[in-house]
Tab-separated table of C-alpha atoms and ligand atoms in Angstrom:
chain	number	residue	atom	x	y	z
A	836	MET	CA	370.495	121.953	161.812
A	837	ASN	CA	368.571	125.157	162.610
A	838	PRO	CA	370.326	128.517	162.170
A	839	THR	CA	368.222	130.052	164.943
A	840	ASN	CA	371.217	132.119	166.019
A	841	LEU	CA	370.624	134.304	162.955
A	842	LYS	CA	367.290	135.506	164.325
A	843	ASN	CA	366.963	139.300	164.088
A	844	ARG	CA	370.547	139.670	162.826
A	845	ASN	CA	371.254	142.065	159.978
A	846	LEU	CA	373.218	140.808	156.982
A	847	ILE	CA	375.279	143.784	155.810
A	848	SER	CA	378.698	142.309	155.058
A	849	ILE	CA	379.401	138.627	154.433
A	850	SER	CA	381.897	138.758	157.300
A	851	ASP	CA	379.028	139.536	159.698
A	852	TYR	CA	378.365	135.788	159.622
A	853	SER	CA	380.739	132.964	160.537
A	854	LYS	CA	381.809	130.001	158.436
A	855	GLU	CA	379.470	127.788	160.465
A	856	GLU	CA	376.594	130.185	159.789
A	857	TYR	CA	377.283	130.130	156.034
A	858	LEU	CA	377.126	126.358	156.097
A	859	LYS	CA	373.870	126.381	158.055
A	860	ILE	CA	372.297	128.684	155.462
A	861	LEU	CA	373.535	126.489	152.604
A	862	ASP	CA	372.048	123.396	154.255
A	863	LEU	CA	368.738	125.175	154.749
A	864	ALA	CA	368.822	126.352	151.116
A	865	GLU	CA	369.141	122.714	150.056
A	866	GLU	CA	365.890	122.009	151.885
A	867	PHE	CA	364.199	124.921	150.096
A	868	GLU	CA	365.474	123.653	146.752
A	869	LYS	CA	363.508	120.464	147.417
A	870	TYR	CA	360.386	122.296	148.716
A	871	PRO	CA	360.433	125.954	147.578
A	872	ARG	CA	356.661	126.462	147.951
A	873	GLN	CA	355.584	126.678	151.572
A	874	ASP	CA	353.546	129.085	153.707
A	875	THR	CA	356.398	129.939	156.085
A	876	LEU	CA	356.129	133.707	155.482
A	877	LYS	CA	352.328	133.868	155.745
A	878	ASP	CA	351.492	136.982	157.809
A	879	TYR	CA	354.947	138.536	157.185
A	880	VAL	CA	355.562	141.713	155.208
A	881	ILE	CA	358.990	142.275	153.647
A	882	ALA	CA	360.029	145.697	152.352
A	883	SER	CA	362.057	145.633	149.143
A	884	LEU	CA	363.816	148.997	148.704
A	885	PHE	CA	365.821	149.222	145.485
A	886	PHE	CA	367.528	152.582	145.025
A	887	GLU	CA	369.613	151.089	142.194
A	888	PRO	CA	368.580	148.871	139.230
A	889	SER	CA	368.397	145.110	139.641
A	890	THR	CA	366.904	142.113	137.870
A	891	ARG	CA	368.143	138.995	139.664
A	892	THR	CA	368.457	140.181	143.252
A	893	ARG	CA	365.128	141.994	143.391
A	894	LEU	CA	363.116	139.455	141.434
A	895	SER	CA	364.609	136.423	143.154
A	896	PHE	CA	363.951	137.994	146.568
A	897	GLU	CA	360.390	138.808	145.528
A	898	SER	CA	359.850	135.361	144.033
A	899	ALA	CA	361.362	133.731	147.134
A	900	ILE	CA	358.950	135.708	149.340
A	901	SER	CA	355.926	135.004	147.112
A	902	GLN	CA	356.684	131.271	147.018
A	903	LEU	CA	356.683	131.295	150.825
A	904	SER	CA	353.306	133.141	150.876
A	905	GLY	CA	354.775	136.393	152.202
A	906	GLN	CA	353.761	139.946	151.261
A	907	ILE	CA	356.050	142.489	149.601
A	908	VAL	CA	355.959	146.289	149.808
A	909	GLY	CA	358.527	148.646	148.396
A	910	PHE	CA	359.837	150.403	145.335
A	911	THR	CA	361.979	149.488	142.387
A	912	ASP	CA	363.234	152.952	141.630
A	913	ALA	CA	364.137	155.722	144.068
A	914	SER	CA	362.451	158.233	141.748
A	915	SER	CA	359.067	156.753	142.665
A	916	SER	CA	359.759	157.209	146.397
A	917	SER	CA	359.900	160.349	148.541
A	918	THR	CA	363.697	160.286	148.154
A	919	GLN	CA	362.859	162.256	145.014
A	920	LYS	CA	361.420	164.998	147.259
A	921	GLY	CA	364.584	165.130	149.347
A	922	GLU	CA	363.687	162.677	152.112
A	923	SER	CA	366.772	161.314	153.883
A	924	LEU	CA	367.666	157.630	153.947
A	925	LYS	CA	367.307	157.793	157.735
A	926	ASP	CA	363.699	158.974	157.546
A	927	THR	CA	362.865	156.460	154.817
A	928	ILE	CA	364.185	153.568	156.917
A	929	ARG	CA	362.450	154.751	160.091
A	930	THR	CA	359.168	154.941	158.186
A	931	VAL	CA	359.479	151.610	156.397
A	932	CYS	CA	360.212	149.831	159.702
A	933	ASN	CA	356.635	150.711	160.693
A	934	TYR	CA	355.304	148.929	157.622
A	935	SER	CA	357.338	145.730	157.486
A	936	ASP	CA	358.971	142.868	159.387
A	937	MET	CA	362.237	143.043	157.468
A	938	ILE	CA	363.960	145.291	154.926
A	939	VAL	CA	365.907	144.222	151.849
A	940	MET	CA	367.808	147.220	150.491
A	941	ARG	CA	370.026	147.964	147.497
A	942	HIS	CA	371.672	151.360	147.367
A	943	PRO	CA	374.414	152.905	145.184
A	944	LEU	CA	376.475	154.262	148.107
A	945	ASP	CA	379.167	152.190	149.841
A	946	GLY	CA	378.291	151.867	153.522
A	947	SER	CA	374.634	152.877	153.103
A	948	SER	CA	373.407	149.464	154.264
A	949	ARG	CA	375.505	149.548	157.422
A	950	TYR	CA	374.089	152.994	158.168
A	951	ALA	CA	370.507	151.905	157.429
A	952	GLY	CA	370.957	148.774	159.538
A	953	GLU	CA	371.936	150.880	162.543
A	954	ILE	CA	368.721	152.888	162.230
A	955	ALA	CA	366.348	150.038	161.436
A	956	THR	CA	364.258	148.449	164.160
A	957	VAL	CA	363.608	145.395	161.968
A	958	PRO	CA	366.351	143.192	160.462
A	959	LEU	CA	367.960	144.562	157.305
A	960	ILE	CA	369.562	142.612	154.469
A	961	ASN	CA	372.051	144.342	152.194
A	962	ALA	CA	371.135	143.577	148.567
A	963	GLY	CA	374.251	145.405	147.320
A	964	ASP	CA	375.758	148.723	148.431
A	965	GLY	CA	377.843	150.503	145.817
A	966	SER	CA	381.129	148.713	145.178
A	967	ASN	CA	381.305	147.475	148.756
A	968	GLN	CA	379.417	144.244	149.492
A	969	HIS	CA	376.767	141.906	148.066
A	970	PRO	CA	376.403	139.254	150.772
A	971	THR	CA	373.285	137.456	149.484
A	972	GLN	CA	374.935	137.066	146.072
A	973	CYS	CA	377.899	135.661	147.945
A	974	MET	CA	375.723	133.110	149.727
A	975	LEU	CA	374.302	131.913	146.412
A	976	ASP	CA	377.823	131.822	144.962
A	977	LEU	CA	378.912	129.609	147.870
A	978	TYR	CA	375.865	127.413	147.302
A	979	SER	CA	376.698	127.124	143.599
A	980	ILE	CA	380.358	126.370	144.254
A	981	ARG	CA	379.527	123.676	146.805
A	982	LYS	CA	376.909	122.161	144.533
A	983	THR	CA	379.259	121.934	141.549
A	984	GLN	CA	382.431	120.944	143.439
A	985	GLN	CA	380.805	118.884	146.271
A	986	SER	CA	382.839	120.883	148.804
A	987	LEU	CA	383.983	124.436	149.489
A	988	ASP	CA	387.382	123.338	150.765
A	989	ASN	CA	390.777	123.486	149.022
A	990	LEU	CA	389.580	124.957	145.705
A	991	LYS	CA	391.401	127.098	143.170
A	992	ILE	CA	389.207	130.035	142.249
A	993	ALA	CA	389.897	132.439	139.389
A	994	LEU	CA	388.216	135.834	139.764
A	995	VAL	CA	388.167	137.720	136.498
A	996	GLY	CA	387.344	141.298	135.502
A	997	ASP	CA	386.557	144.247	137.740
A	998	LEU	CA	388.092	143.220	141.028
A	999	LYS	CA	388.326	146.806	142.251
A	1000	TYR	CA	384.681	147.850	142.139
A	1001	GLY	CA	383.083	144.390	142.007
A	1002	ARG	CA	381.133	143.999	145.236
A	1003	THR	CA	380.351	140.342	144.493
A	1004	VAL	CA	384.092	139.639	144.281
A	1005	HIS	CA	384.793	141.437	147.547
A	1006	SER	CA	382.184	139.385	149.409
A	1007	LEU	CA	383.282	136.123	147.781
A	1008	VAL	CA	386.974	136.611	148.619
A	1009	GLU	CA	386.079	137.331	152.244
A	1010	ALA	CA	383.885	134.231	152.492
A	1011	MET	CA	386.174	131.844	150.608
A	1012	SER	CA	389.119	132.877	152.771
A	1013	ASN	CA	387.514	130.532	155.334
A	1014	PHE	CA	387.934	127.481	153.097
A	1015	ASN	CA	391.655	127.188	152.307
A	1016	THR	CA	391.129	128.665	148.831
A	1017	GLU	CA	393.907	129.470	146.375
A	1018	PHE	CA	392.959	132.737	144.644
A	1019	HIS	CA	393.878	133.553	141.027
A	1020	LEU	CA	393.104	137.206	140.402
A	1021	VAL	CA	392.767	138.318	136.781
A	1022	SER	CA	392.215	142.017	136.111
A	1023	PRO	CA	393.529	145.044	134.259
A	1024	VAL	CA	396.139	146.796	136.425
A	1025	GLU	CA	393.634	149.635	136.980
A	1026	LEU	CA	391.082	147.230	138.472
A	1027	LYS	CA	393.111	145.106	140.879
A	1028	LEU	CA	391.576	143.734	144.067
A	1029	PRO	CA	391.782	146.412	146.814
A	1030	SER	CA	394.305	145.823	149.586
A	1031	THR	CA	391.477	145.972	152.160
A	1032	VAL	CA	390.047	142.808	150.591
A	1033	LYS	CA	393.439	141.133	150.038
A	1034	ARG	CA	393.928	141.449	153.779
A	1035	PHE	CA	391.307	138.715	154.309
A	1036	ILE	CA	393.444	136.345	152.208
A	1037	LYS	CA	396.628	137.279	154.040
A	1038	ASN	CA	395.003	137.026	157.471
A	1039	ALA	CA	393.950	133.474	156.624
A	1040	ASN	CA	397.560	132.650	155.560
A	1041	LEU	CA	396.399	131.830	152.035
A	1042	ASN	CA	398.010	132.512	148.679
A	1043	TYR	CA	396.880	134.680	145.799
A	1044	TYR	CA	398.373	135.147	142.340
A	1045	GLN	CA	397.728	138.140	140.093
A	1046	TYR	CA	397.448	138.063	136.298
A	1047	THR	CA	396.415	140.329	133.468
A	1048	GLU	CA	395.602	137.508	130.975
A	1049	LEU	CA	392.572	135.204	131.282
A	1050	GLU	CA	394.355	132.444	129.310
A	1051	ASP	CA	396.848	132.024	132.162
A	1052	VAL	CA	394.269	130.631	134.598
A	1053	MET	CA	391.979	128.534	132.410
A	1054	ASP	CA	393.735	125.204	133.052
A	1055	VAL	CA	394.350	125.887	136.762
A	1056	ALA	CA	390.942	126.863	138.114
A	1057	ASP	CA	388.141	124.776	139.608
A	1058	ILE	CA	385.863	127.824	139.335
A	1059	VAL	CA	386.220	130.670	136.827
A	1060	TYR	CA	384.178	133.553	138.233
A	1061	MET	CA	383.668	136.104	135.464
A	1062	THR	CA	382.494	139.640	136.242
A	1063	ARG	CA	381.337	142.624	134.237
A	1064	ILE	CA	383.463	145.740	133.964
A	1065	GLN	CA	380.889	148.117	135.454
A	1066	ARG	CA	380.447	151.298	133.439
A	1067	GLU	CA	378.422	152.876	136.276
A	1068	ARG	CA	381.399	152.783	138.689
A	1069	PHE	CA	383.686	154.940	136.499
A	1070	SER	CA	383.636	158.713	136.887
A	1071	GLU	CA	385.639	159.119	133.631
A	1072	PRO	CA	384.032	157.494	130.540
A	1073	LEU	CA	387.449	157.268	128.850
A	1074	GLU	CA	388.777	155.151	131.720
A	1075	TYR	CA	385.890	152.732	131.168
A	1076	GLU	CA	386.520	152.636	127.398
A	1077	LYS	CA	390.151	151.615	128.015
A	1078	VAL	CA	389.248	148.469	129.978
A	1079	LYS	CA	385.692	147.551	128.963
A	1080	ASN	CA	386.543	144.570	126.722
A	1081	SER	CA	389.543	143.306	128.665
A	1082	TYR	CA	388.235	139.748	129.053
A	1083	ILE	CA	385.932	137.758	126.799
A	1084	LEU	CA	385.442	134.093	127.642
A	1085	THR	CA	384.777	132.065	124.483
A	1086	LYS	CA	384.053	128.370	123.960
A	1087	ASP	CA	387.594	127.899	122.595
A	1088	LEU	CA	389.066	129.082	125.888
A	1089	LEU	CA	387.318	126.223	127.715
A	1090	GLN	CA	389.467	123.651	125.922
A	1091	GLY	CA	392.050	122.293	128.330
A	1092	SER	CA	390.152	123.396	131.430
A	1093	LYS	CA	389.685	120.888	134.246
A	1094	ASP	CA	386.745	118.467	133.930
A	1095	ASN	CA	385.258	119.745	137.182
A	1096	MET	CA	385.701	123.426	136.259
A	1097	ARG	CA	382.524	125.507	136.123
A	1098	VAL	CA	382.028	129.056	134.882
A	1099	LEU	CA	380.144	131.338	137.250
A	1100	HIS	CA	379.071	134.941	136.736
A	1101	PRO	CA	376.843	136.999	139.059
A	1102	LEU	CA	375.251	138.554	135.937
A	1103	PRO	CA	374.247	140.768	134.235
A	1104	ARG	CA	376.674	139.984	131.444
A	1105	VAL	CA	377.511	142.514	128.777
A	1106	ASN	CA	379.946	140.736	126.463
A	1107	GLU	CA	382.474	139.091	128.774
A	1108	ILE	CA	381.099	135.603	128.026
A	1109	THR	CA	380.121	134.837	124.433
A	1110	GLU	CA	376.673	133.301	123.997
A	1111	ASP	CA	378.110	130.104	122.494
A	1112	VAL	CA	379.363	129.254	126.008
A	1113	ASP	CA	375.826	129.295	127.449
A	1114	ASP	CA	374.972	125.709	126.400
A	1115	HIS	CA	378.363	124.295	127.346
A	1116	PRO	CA	378.236	121.780	130.236
A	1117	LYS	CA	380.753	123.918	132.146
A	1118	ALA	CA	378.532	127.026	132.033
A	1119	TYR	CA	376.674	127.328	135.349
A	1120	TYR	CA	375.683	131.008	135.581
A	1121	PHE	CA	371.971	130.723	134.851
A	1122	GLN	CA	371.597	127.848	137.333
A	1123	GLN	CA	373.597	130.036	139.755
A	1124	ALA	CA	370.959	132.771	139.387
A	1125	LEU	CA	368.190	130.220	140.054
A	1126	ASN	CA	369.961	129.130	143.232
A	1127	GLY	CA	369.366	132.677	144.481
A	1128	ILE	CA	365.746	131.768	145.214
A	1129	TYR	CA	366.624	128.959	147.648
A	1130	VAL	CA	369.433	130.809	149.365
A	1131	ARG	CA	367.299	133.918	149.847
A	1132	GLN	CA	364.440	131.788	151.218
A	1133	ALA	CA	366.921	130.335	153.704
A	1134	LEU	CA	368.169	133.782	154.738
A	1135	LEU	CA	364.700	135.315	155.079
A	1136	THR	CA	363.330	132.501	157.226
A	1137	ALA	CA	366.460	132.137	159.350
A	1138	ILE	CA	366.654	135.869	160.093
A	1139	LEU	CA	362.962	135.977	160.952
A	1140	GLY	CA	363.546	133.037	163.313
A	1141	LEU	CA	361.123	130.787	161.429
A	1142	LYS	CA	363.577	128.006	160.544
B	419	CP	N1	373.826	139.598	140.453
B	419	CP	C1	373.102	140.734	140.626
B	419	CP	O1	373.200	141.420	141.634
B	419	CP	O2	372.270	141.016	139.577
B	419	CP	P1	371.224	142.194	139.565
B	419	CP	O3	372.003	143.488	139.541
B	419	CP	O4	370.412	141.995	138.316
B	419	CP	O5	370.404	142.115	140.813
């Protein structure tokens, strides 16, 4: 199955792709998991523009490219680019298109990737824009869910933490609304899932349930998707202080959970999962981060029309 229809298509929001296209990428990622070292990207240059900090997304993209023999140009910090001198995003993108075959961009502003994608003359992948979308994280979340549950269909997913500003949650809800999911939404009242995202659930005629206590979903869920309360999204430090330790998943809380249940987290974690959970058979978040390599290899090669 070749996702050739993704050739030259931007990936800005997860809803830019169809359910069938997600599944094609996941199947291709399975092939890369078996053979991650190839020379598919020989002669290709990928620009990696990170205007906001990252460990997993940037390094897994760069590792994915290196393992496929591609070349990487870019910056890891806007302060080392001419943005520091006042250059506009528009001019940066126009320039970088002359130096690369594709752009991977993370930026702190919601909507910046959509804007950059409209300017770019090479395909652009959104590696996270503010609190809006994180579609490549979503693809690796789908891969991880399918791998642990053998299917994406008919699952009960608990999303826990910052559902308001969490871009990974927004993308995942949109994508999983294609798979007859039952959503269990756990958050402080201040950080509920935005109505713009809930609309995807309603439009798919699916159900969601809202909670403020993590304990209420632990024996229901097939997937418990923990998220960090993100200090950097709060304009008022006191507002962050009020909610920062709302949910802490401990080993004790796993008792009584379903046998098939797995804990996912896009990471980084602060303290919302205690370290004694890390070695538990139901903890999957570090494997989830590894899966990012294969999924990003699939996306890069499909969008460049090489697979
Ligand atoms: N999951 C994720 O986006 O992590 P980074 O911020 O480290 O890239």
